[in-house]
PDB file of C-alpha atoms in Angstrom:
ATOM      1  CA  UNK X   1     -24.696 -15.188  19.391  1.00 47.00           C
ATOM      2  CA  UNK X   2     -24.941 -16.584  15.896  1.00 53.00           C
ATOM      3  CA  UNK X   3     -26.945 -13.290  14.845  1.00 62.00           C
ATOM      4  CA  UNK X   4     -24.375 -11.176  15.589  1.00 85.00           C
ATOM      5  CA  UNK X   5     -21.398 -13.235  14.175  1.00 86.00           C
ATOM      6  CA  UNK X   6     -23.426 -13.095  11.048  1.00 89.00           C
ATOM      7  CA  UNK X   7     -23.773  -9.765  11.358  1.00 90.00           C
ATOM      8  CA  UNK X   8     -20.036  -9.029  11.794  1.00 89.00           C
ATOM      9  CA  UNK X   9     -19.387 -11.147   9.025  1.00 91.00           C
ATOM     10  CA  UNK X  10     -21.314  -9.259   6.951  1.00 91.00           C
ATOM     11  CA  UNK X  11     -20.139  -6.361   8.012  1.00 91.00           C
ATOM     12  CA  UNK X  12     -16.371  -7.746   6.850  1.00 92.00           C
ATOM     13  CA  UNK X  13     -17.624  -9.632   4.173  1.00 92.00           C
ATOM     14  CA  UNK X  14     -18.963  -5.691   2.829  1.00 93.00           C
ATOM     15  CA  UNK X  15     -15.807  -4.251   3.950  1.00 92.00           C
ATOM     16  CA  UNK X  16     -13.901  -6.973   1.755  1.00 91.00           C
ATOM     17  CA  UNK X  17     -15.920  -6.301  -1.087  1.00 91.00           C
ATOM     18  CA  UNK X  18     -15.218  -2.690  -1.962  1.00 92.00           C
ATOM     19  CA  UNK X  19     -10.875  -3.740  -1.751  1.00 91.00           C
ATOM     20  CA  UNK X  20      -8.738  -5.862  -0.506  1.00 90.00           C
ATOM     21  CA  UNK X  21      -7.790  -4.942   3.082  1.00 92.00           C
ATOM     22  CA  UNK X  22      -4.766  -6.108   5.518  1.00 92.00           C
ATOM     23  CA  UNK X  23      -5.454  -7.763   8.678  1.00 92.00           C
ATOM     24  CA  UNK X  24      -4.821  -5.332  10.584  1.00 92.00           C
ATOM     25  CA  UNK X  25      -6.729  -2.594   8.355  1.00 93.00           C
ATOM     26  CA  UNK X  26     -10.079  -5.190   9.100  1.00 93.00           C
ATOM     27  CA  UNK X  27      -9.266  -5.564  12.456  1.00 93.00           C
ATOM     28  CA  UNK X  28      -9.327  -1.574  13.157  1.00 93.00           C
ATOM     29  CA  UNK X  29     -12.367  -1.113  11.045  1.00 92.00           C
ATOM     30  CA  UNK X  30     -14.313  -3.641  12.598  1.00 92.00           C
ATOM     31  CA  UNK X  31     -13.728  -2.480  16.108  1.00 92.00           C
ATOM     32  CA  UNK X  32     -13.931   0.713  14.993  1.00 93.00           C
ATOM     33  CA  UNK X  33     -17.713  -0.286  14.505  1.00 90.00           C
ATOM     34  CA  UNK X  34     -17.780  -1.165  17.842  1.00 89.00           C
ATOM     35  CA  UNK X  35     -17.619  -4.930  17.822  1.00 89.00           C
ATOM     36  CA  UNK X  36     -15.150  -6.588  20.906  1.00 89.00           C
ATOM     37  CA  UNK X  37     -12.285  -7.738  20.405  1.00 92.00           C
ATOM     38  CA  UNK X  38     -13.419 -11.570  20.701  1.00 91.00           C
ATOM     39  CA  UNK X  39     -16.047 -11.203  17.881  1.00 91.00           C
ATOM     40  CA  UNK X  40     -13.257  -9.192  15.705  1.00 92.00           C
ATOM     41  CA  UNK X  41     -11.101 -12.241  16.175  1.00 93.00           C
ATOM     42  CA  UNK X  42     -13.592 -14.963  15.359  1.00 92.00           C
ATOM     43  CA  UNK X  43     -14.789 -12.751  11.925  1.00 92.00           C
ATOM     44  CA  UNK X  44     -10.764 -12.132  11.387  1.00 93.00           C
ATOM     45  CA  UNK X  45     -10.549 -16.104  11.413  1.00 93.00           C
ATOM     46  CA  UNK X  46     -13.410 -17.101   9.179  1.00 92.00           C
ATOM     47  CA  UNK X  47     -11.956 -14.681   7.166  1.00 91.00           C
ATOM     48  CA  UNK X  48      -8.937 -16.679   7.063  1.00 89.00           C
ATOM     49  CA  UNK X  49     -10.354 -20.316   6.851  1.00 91.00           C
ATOM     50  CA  UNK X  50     -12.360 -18.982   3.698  1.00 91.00           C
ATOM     51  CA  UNK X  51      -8.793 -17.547   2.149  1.00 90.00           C
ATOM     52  CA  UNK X  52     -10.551 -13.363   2.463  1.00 90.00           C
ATOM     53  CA  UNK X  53      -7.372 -12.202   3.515  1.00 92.00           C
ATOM     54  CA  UNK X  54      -3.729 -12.416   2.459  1.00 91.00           C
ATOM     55  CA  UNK X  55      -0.973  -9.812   3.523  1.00 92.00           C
ATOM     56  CA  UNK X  56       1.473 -11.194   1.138  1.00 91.00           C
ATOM     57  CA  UNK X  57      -1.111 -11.244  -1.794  1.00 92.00           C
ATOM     58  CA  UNK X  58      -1.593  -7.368  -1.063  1.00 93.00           C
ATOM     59  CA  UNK X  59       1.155  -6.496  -0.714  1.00 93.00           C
ATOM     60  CA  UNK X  60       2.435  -7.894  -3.916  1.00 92.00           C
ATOM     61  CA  UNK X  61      -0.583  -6.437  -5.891  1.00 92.00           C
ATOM     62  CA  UNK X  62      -0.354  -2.857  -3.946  1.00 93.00           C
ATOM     63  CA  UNK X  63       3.462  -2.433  -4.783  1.00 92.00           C
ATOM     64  CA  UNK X  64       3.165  -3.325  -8.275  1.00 90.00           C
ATOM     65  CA  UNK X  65       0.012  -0.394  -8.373  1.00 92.00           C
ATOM     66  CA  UNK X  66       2.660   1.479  -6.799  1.00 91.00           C
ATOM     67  CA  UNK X  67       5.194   0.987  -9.102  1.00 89.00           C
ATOM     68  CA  UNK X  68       3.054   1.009 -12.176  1.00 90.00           C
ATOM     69  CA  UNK X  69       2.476   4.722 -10.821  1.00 91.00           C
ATOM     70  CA  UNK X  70       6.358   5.134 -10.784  1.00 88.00           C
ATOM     71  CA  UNK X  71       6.776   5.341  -7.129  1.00 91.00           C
ATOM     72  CA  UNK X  72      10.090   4.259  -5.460  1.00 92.00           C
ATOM     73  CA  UNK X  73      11.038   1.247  -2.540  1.00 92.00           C
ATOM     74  CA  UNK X  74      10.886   4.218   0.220  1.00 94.00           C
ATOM     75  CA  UNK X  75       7.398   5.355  -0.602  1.00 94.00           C
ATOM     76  CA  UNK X  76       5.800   1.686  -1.027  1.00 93.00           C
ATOM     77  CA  UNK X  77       7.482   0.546   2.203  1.00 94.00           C
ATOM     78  CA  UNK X  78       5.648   3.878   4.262  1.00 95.00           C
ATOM     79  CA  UNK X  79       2.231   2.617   2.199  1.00 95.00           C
ATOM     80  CA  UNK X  80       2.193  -0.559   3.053  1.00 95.00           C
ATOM     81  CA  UNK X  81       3.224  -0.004   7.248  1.00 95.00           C
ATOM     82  CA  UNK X  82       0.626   2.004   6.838  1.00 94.00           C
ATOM     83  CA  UNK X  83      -1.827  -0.814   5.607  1.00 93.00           C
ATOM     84  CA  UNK X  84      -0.555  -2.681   8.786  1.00 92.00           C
ATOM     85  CA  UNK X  85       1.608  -5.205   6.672  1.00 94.00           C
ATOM     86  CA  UNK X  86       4.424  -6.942   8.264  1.00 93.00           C
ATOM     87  CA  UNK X  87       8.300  -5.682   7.669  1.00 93.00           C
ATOM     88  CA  UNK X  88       9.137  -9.194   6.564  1.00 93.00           C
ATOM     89  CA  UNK X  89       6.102  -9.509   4.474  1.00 92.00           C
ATOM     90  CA  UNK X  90       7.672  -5.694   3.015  1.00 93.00           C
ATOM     91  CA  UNK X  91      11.023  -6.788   2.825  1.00 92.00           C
ATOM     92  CA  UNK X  92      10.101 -10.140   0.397  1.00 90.00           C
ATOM     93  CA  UNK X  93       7.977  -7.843  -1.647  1.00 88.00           C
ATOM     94  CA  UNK X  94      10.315  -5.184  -2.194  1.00 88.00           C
ATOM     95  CA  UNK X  95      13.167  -7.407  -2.963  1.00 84.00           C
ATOM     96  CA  UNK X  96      11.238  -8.836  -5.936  1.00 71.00           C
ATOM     97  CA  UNK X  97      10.863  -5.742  -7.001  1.00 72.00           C
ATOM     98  CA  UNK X  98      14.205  -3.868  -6.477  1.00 71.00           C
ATOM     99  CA  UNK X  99      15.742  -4.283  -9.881  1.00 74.00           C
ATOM    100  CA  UNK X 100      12.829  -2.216 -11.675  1.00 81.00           C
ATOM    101  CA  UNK X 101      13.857   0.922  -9.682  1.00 85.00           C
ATOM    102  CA  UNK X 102      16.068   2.447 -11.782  1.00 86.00           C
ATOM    103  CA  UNK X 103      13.480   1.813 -14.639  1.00 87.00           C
ATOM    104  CA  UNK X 104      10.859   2.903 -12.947  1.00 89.00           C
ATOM    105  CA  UNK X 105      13.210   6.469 -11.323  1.00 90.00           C
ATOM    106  CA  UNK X 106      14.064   6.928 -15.162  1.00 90.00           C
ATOM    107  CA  UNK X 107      10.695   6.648 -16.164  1.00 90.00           C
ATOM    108  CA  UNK X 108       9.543   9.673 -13.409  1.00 90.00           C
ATOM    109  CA  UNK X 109      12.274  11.629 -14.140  1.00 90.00           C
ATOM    110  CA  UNK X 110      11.815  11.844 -17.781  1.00 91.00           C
ATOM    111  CA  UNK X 111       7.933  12.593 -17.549  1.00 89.00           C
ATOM    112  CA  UNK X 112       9.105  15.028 -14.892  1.00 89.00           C
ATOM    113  CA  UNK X 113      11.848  16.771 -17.052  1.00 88.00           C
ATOM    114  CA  UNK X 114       9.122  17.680 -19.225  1.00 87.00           C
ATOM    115  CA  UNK X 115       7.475  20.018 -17.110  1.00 86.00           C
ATOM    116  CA  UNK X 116      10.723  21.610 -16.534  1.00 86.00           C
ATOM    117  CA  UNK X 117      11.309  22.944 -19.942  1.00 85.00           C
ATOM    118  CA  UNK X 118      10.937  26.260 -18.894  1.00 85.00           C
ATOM    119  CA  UNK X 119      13.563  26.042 -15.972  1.00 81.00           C
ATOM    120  CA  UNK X 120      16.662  27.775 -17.465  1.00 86.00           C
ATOM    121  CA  UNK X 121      18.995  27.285 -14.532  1.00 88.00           C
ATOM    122  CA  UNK X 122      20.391  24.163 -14.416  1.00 88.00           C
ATOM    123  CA  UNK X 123      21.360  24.063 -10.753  1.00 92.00           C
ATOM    124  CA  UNK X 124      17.206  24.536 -10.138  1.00 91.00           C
ATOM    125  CA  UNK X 125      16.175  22.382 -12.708  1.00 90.00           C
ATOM    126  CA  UNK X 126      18.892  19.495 -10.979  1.00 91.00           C
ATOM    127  CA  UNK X 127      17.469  20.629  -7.628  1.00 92.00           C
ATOM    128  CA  UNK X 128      13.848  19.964  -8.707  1.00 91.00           C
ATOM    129  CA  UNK X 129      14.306  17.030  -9.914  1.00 91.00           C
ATOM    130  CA  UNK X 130      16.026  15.397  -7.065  1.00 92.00           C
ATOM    131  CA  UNK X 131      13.641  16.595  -5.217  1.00 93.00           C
ATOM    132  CA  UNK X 132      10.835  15.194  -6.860  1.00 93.00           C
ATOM    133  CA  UNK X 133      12.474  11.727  -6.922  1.00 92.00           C
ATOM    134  CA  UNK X 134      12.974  12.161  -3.559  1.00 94.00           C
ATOM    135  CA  UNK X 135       8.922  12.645  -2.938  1.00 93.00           C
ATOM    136  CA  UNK X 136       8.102  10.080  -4.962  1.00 92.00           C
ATOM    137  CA  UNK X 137      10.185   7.486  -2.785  1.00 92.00           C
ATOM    138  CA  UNK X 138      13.262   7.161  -4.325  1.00 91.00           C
ATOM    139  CA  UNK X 139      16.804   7.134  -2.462  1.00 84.00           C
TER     140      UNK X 139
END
């Protein structure tokens, strides 16, 4: 038995070591591998008890990547559900966040604007551009 927990902990110790994952991301890859569900859980918590994983940790650095890449609240929220975090885990993240959105909508839109140079109508060049704030996750 103690062969294959080390083995499973390897396996989520190698997992680990290429990026930070969620809890729930681990938990899927590991039984993914084929592992039960009880073995998943004991390697979930020894990750745990040696501080491996943190949701809120995460989730802070993945929305500031996010942001740093000039993406808006609606587009890091759909990331990280996707990584399995927790909406009230999302919602403390975002909300230290919120006041860089117009900075960081600005920021888009001017790089953006850019590209449109050659756009001469102005109703398609308005229409672009809300659209592409719109894709990148802003409201």
């Amino acid at each position: 038995m103690e062969d294959n927990f080390q083995k499973n902990m390897n396996l989520a110790l190698r997992l680990l070591s290429r990026r930070a994952h969620s809890v729930t991301e681990l938990k899927r890859k590991i039984l993914a591998r084929g592992i039960s569900r009880t073995a998943c859980e004991h390697v979930i918590n020894e990750c745990f008890r040696l501080n491996l994983l943190d949701d809120t940790l995460l989730a802070k650095d993945y929305c500031a990547e996010l942001a740093a890449r000039n993406c808006g609240t609606f587009k890091i929220k759909a990331a990280l559900r996707k990584k399995g975090i927790d909406n009230a885990i999302i919602e403390a993240t975002l909300e230290d966040d919120a006041e860089n959105e117009i900075e960081r909508a600005r920021a888009a839109l001017t790089a953006k604007l850019k590209l449109l140079t050659r756009e001469t109508d102005k109703q398609k060049k308005r229409e672009k551009a809300y659209r592409f704030l719109v894709s990148r996750g802003f409201p």
